[in-house]
XYZ file of C-alpha atoms in Angstrom:
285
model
C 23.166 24.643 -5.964
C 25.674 22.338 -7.277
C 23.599 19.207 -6.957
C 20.864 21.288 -8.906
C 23.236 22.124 -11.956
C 24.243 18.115 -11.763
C 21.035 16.962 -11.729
C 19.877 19.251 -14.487
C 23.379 18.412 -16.507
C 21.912 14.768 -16.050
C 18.689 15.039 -17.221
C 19.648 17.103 -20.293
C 22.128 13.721 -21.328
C 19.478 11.462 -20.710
C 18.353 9.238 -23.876
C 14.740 9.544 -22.029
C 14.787 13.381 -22.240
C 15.055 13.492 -26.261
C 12.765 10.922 -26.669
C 10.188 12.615 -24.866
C 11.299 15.671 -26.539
C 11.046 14.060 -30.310
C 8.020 12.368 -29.301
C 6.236 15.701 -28.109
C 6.970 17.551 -31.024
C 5.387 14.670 -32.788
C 2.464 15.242 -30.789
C 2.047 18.800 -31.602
C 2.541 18.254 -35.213
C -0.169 15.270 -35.320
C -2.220 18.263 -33.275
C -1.933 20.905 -35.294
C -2.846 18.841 -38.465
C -6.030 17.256 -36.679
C -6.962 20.734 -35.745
C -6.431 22.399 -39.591
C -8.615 19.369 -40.942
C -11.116 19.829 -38.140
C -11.397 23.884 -38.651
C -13.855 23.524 -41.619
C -16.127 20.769 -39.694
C -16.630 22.772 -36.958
C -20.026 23.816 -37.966
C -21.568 27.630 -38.853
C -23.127 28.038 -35.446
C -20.084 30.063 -33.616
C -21.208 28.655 -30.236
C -21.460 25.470 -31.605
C -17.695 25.627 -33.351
C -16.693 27.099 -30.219
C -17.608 23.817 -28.235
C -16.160 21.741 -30.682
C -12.763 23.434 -30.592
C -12.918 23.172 -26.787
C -13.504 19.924 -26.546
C -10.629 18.857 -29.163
C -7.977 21.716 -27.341
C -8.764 20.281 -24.056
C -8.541 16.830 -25.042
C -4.890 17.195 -26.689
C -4.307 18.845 -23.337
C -5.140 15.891 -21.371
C -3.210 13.849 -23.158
C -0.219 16.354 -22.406
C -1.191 16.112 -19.153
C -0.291 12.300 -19.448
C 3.158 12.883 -20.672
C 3.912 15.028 -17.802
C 2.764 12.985 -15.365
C 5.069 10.017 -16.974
C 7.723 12.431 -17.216
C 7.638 13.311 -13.942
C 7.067 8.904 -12.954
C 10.280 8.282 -15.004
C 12.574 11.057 -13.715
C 11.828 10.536 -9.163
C 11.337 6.560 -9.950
C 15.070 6.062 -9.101
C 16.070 9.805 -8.141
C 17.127 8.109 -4.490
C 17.514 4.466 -4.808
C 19.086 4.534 -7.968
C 21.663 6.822 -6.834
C 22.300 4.273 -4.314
C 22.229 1.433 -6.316
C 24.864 2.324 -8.389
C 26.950 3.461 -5.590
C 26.987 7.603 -6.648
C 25.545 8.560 -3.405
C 28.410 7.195 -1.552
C 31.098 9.438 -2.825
C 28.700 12.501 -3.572
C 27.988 12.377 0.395
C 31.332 11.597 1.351
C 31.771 15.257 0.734
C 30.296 18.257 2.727
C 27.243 17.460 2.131
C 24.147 16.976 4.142
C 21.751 14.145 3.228
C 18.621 16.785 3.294
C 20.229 19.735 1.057
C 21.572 16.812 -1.545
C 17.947 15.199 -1.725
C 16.340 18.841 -2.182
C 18.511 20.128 -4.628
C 17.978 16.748 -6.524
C 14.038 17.368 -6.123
C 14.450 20.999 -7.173
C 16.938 20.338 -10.227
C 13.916 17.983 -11.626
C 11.151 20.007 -10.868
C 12.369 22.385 -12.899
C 12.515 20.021 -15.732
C 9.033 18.565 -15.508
C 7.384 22.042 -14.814
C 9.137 23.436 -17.868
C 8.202 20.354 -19.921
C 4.446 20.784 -18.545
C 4.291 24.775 -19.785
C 5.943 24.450 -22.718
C 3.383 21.557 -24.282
C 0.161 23.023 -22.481
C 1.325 26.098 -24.289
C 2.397 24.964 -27.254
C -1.259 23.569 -27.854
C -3.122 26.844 -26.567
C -0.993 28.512 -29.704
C -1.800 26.065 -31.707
C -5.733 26.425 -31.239
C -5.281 30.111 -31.155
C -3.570 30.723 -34.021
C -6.086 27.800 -35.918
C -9.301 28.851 -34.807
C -9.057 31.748 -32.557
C -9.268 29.902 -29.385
C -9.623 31.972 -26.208
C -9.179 30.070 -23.103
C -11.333 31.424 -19.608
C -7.974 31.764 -16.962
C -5.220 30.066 -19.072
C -2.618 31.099 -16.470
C -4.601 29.334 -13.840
C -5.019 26.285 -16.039
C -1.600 25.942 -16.735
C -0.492 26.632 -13.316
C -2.595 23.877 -12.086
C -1.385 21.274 -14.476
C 2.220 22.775 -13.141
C 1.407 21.307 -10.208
C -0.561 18.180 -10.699
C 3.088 16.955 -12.299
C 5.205 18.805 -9.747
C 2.525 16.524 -6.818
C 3.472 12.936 -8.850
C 7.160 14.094 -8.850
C 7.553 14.896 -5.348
C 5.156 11.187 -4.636
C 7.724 9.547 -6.779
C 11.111 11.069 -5.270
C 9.232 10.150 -1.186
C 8.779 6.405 -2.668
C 12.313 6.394 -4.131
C 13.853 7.173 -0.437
C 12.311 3.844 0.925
C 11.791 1.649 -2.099
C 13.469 0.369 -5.104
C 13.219 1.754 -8.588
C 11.085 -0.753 -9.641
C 8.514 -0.645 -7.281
C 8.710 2.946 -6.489
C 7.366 3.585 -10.160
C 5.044 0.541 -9.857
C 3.667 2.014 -6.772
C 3.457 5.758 -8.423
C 2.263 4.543 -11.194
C -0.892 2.584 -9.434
C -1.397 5.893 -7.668
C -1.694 8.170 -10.192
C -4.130 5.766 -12.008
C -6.051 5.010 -8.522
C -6.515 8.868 -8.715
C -8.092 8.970 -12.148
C -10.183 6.113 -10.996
C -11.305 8.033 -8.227
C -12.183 11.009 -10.583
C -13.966 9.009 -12.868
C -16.153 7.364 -9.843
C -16.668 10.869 -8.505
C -18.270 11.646 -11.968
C -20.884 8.839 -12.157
C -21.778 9.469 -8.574
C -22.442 12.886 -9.667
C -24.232 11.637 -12.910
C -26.585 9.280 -11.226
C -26.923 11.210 -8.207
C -25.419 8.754 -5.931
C -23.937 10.554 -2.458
C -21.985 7.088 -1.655
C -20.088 7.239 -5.130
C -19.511 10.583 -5.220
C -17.794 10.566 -1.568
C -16.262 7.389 -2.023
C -14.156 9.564 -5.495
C -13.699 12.340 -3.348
C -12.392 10.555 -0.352
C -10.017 8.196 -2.608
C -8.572 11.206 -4.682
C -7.313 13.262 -1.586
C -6.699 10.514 0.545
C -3.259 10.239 2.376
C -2.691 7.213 4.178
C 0.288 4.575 3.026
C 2.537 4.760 -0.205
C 0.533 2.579 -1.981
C -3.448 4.729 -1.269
C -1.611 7.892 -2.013
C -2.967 9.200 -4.927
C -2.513 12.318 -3.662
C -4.785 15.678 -5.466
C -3.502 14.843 -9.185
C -6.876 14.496 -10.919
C -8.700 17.210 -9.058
C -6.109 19.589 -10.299
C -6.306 18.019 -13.870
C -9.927 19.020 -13.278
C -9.912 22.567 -12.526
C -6.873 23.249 -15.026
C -9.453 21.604 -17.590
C -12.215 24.260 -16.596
C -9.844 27.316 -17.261
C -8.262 26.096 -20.006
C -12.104 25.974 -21.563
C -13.706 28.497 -23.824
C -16.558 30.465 -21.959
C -19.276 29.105 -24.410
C -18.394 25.406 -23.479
C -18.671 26.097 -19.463
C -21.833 28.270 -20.554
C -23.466 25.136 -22.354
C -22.274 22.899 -19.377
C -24.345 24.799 -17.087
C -27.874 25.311 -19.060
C -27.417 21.378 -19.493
C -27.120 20.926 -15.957
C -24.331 19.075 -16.474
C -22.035 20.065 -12.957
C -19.802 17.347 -12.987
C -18.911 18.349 -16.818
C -17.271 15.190 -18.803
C -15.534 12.135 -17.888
C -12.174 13.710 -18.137
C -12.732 17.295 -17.388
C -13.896 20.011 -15.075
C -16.277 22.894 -15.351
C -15.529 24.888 -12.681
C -11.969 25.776 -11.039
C -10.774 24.352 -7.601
C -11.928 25.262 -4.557
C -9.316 27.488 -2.330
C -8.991 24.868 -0.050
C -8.265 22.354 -2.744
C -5.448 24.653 -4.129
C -4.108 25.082 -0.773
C -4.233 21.201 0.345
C -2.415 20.871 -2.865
C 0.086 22.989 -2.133
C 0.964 21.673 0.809
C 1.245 18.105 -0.264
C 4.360 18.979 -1.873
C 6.308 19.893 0.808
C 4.808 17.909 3.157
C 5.824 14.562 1.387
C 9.599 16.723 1.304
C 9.852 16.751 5.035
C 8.700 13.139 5.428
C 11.052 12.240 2.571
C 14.288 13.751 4.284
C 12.997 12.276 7.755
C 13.140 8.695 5.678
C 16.707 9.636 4.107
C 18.415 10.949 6.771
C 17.753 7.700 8.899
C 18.126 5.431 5.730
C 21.033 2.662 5.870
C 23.316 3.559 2.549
């Protein structure tokens, strides 16, 4: 686990790490004040307050969601090529060391970073709302488990691109994949809205699609929106479904995954790993 401890070691030195760090706690500050200001606007109606405070929780949540996900972009961008780049890889390799165990470790050392990050923040705001207003969440372990691995899916994207292209365009790539994957969410939405089949499929087929690097969005907004739906208060799913309203809101879920979401999910991570170490090991360093 050496290349673990290094890569964590690294991380923790990082300028990029504190930032994200000061700016977080910025974030939860800025929350937590919007949220004490909000508490006696919420209205006398308890279902009604309830809504409300959903709708703000679960939007401070997406937006966590977001810093993840760039998190996650920032750390795999150049976890292979810029190894190489600077010439590291040479002399770590030179040593005992096989090319698939060093690039697993590496993958490992940051997921624990960005799955940490993720829990920490998610939970940080579910305390926030709980201890404000009393918030009480429907699953909140499956909610934050799934936005666990919507960021832990973009990480592993980001460190397959990084074995075959260059930092730059490995985050350009990620990033146009994560936001082709929104896009897709958002088109799945209004297909659902209007009641247009074509749409709707066209969302669905675009979010889980795995073809080339660059139409890889990969599951990362259908897990965004079943973490949404169990990080919601009962009342708000409850007033979802007497307005008909299936596809919920432009940004979030009513209802959790399917099982064979969850499990396609989990297998994109390790799938991308074994194509990633195929890539490495025949790689020209």
């Amino acid at each position: 686990m050496t290349i673990v401890r290094a890569t964590l070691w690294e991380a923790a030195k990082r300028r990029l790490l504190l930032a994200v760090a000061i700016l977080s706690v910025v974030f939860v500050a800025v929350f937590t004040i919007g949220f004490l200001f909000a508490r006696g606007r919420l209205g006398a109606d308890p279902i009604e307050a309830e809504v409300a405070a959903t709708i703000l929780t679960v939007l401070g949540l997406y937006v966590a969601s977001f810093l993840a996900a760039f998190l996650a972009l920032f750390l795999s961008a150049g976890a292979v090529s810029g190894e190489i780049d600077s010439g590291q890889l040479h002399a770590v390799l030179a040593r005992p060391l096989s090319r698939w165990s060093w690039l697993l470790q590496r993958w490992f050392g940051m997921a624990v970073v960005v799955t940490a990050y993720t829990l920490v923040l998610a939970g940080a705001l579910l305390l926030v709302a709980r201890w404000v207003v009393g918030y009480q969440a429907v699953n909140p372990l499956a909610g934050l488990a799934l936005m666990a691995l919507q960021t832990l899916t973009l990480l592993t994207l980001g460190v397959f691109g990084s074995t075959r292209l260059s930092t730059l365009a490995n985050g350009a790539v990620v990033f146009f994949a994560f936001g082709l994957a929104w896009m897709a969410g958002f088109v799945e939405f209004v297909g659902q809205v209007i009641d247009n089949v074509a749409m709707e499929r066209v969302g669905i087929v675009t979010s889980l699609s795995s073809g080339g690097v660059v139409n890889h969005p990969g599951p990362s907004d259908a897990l965004w929106r079943g973490a949404s739906a169990g990080l919601s208060s009962p009342a708000f799913l409850t007033a979802a479904a007497f307005g008909g309203d299936e596809a919920g809101f432009p940004f979030t879920g009513v209802a959790l995954p399917s099982v064979e979401l969850v499990v396609w999910s989990v297998l994109y991570v390790p799938v991308l790993l074994v194509l990633a170490v195929r890539i490495f090991n025949r790689r020209d360093l």
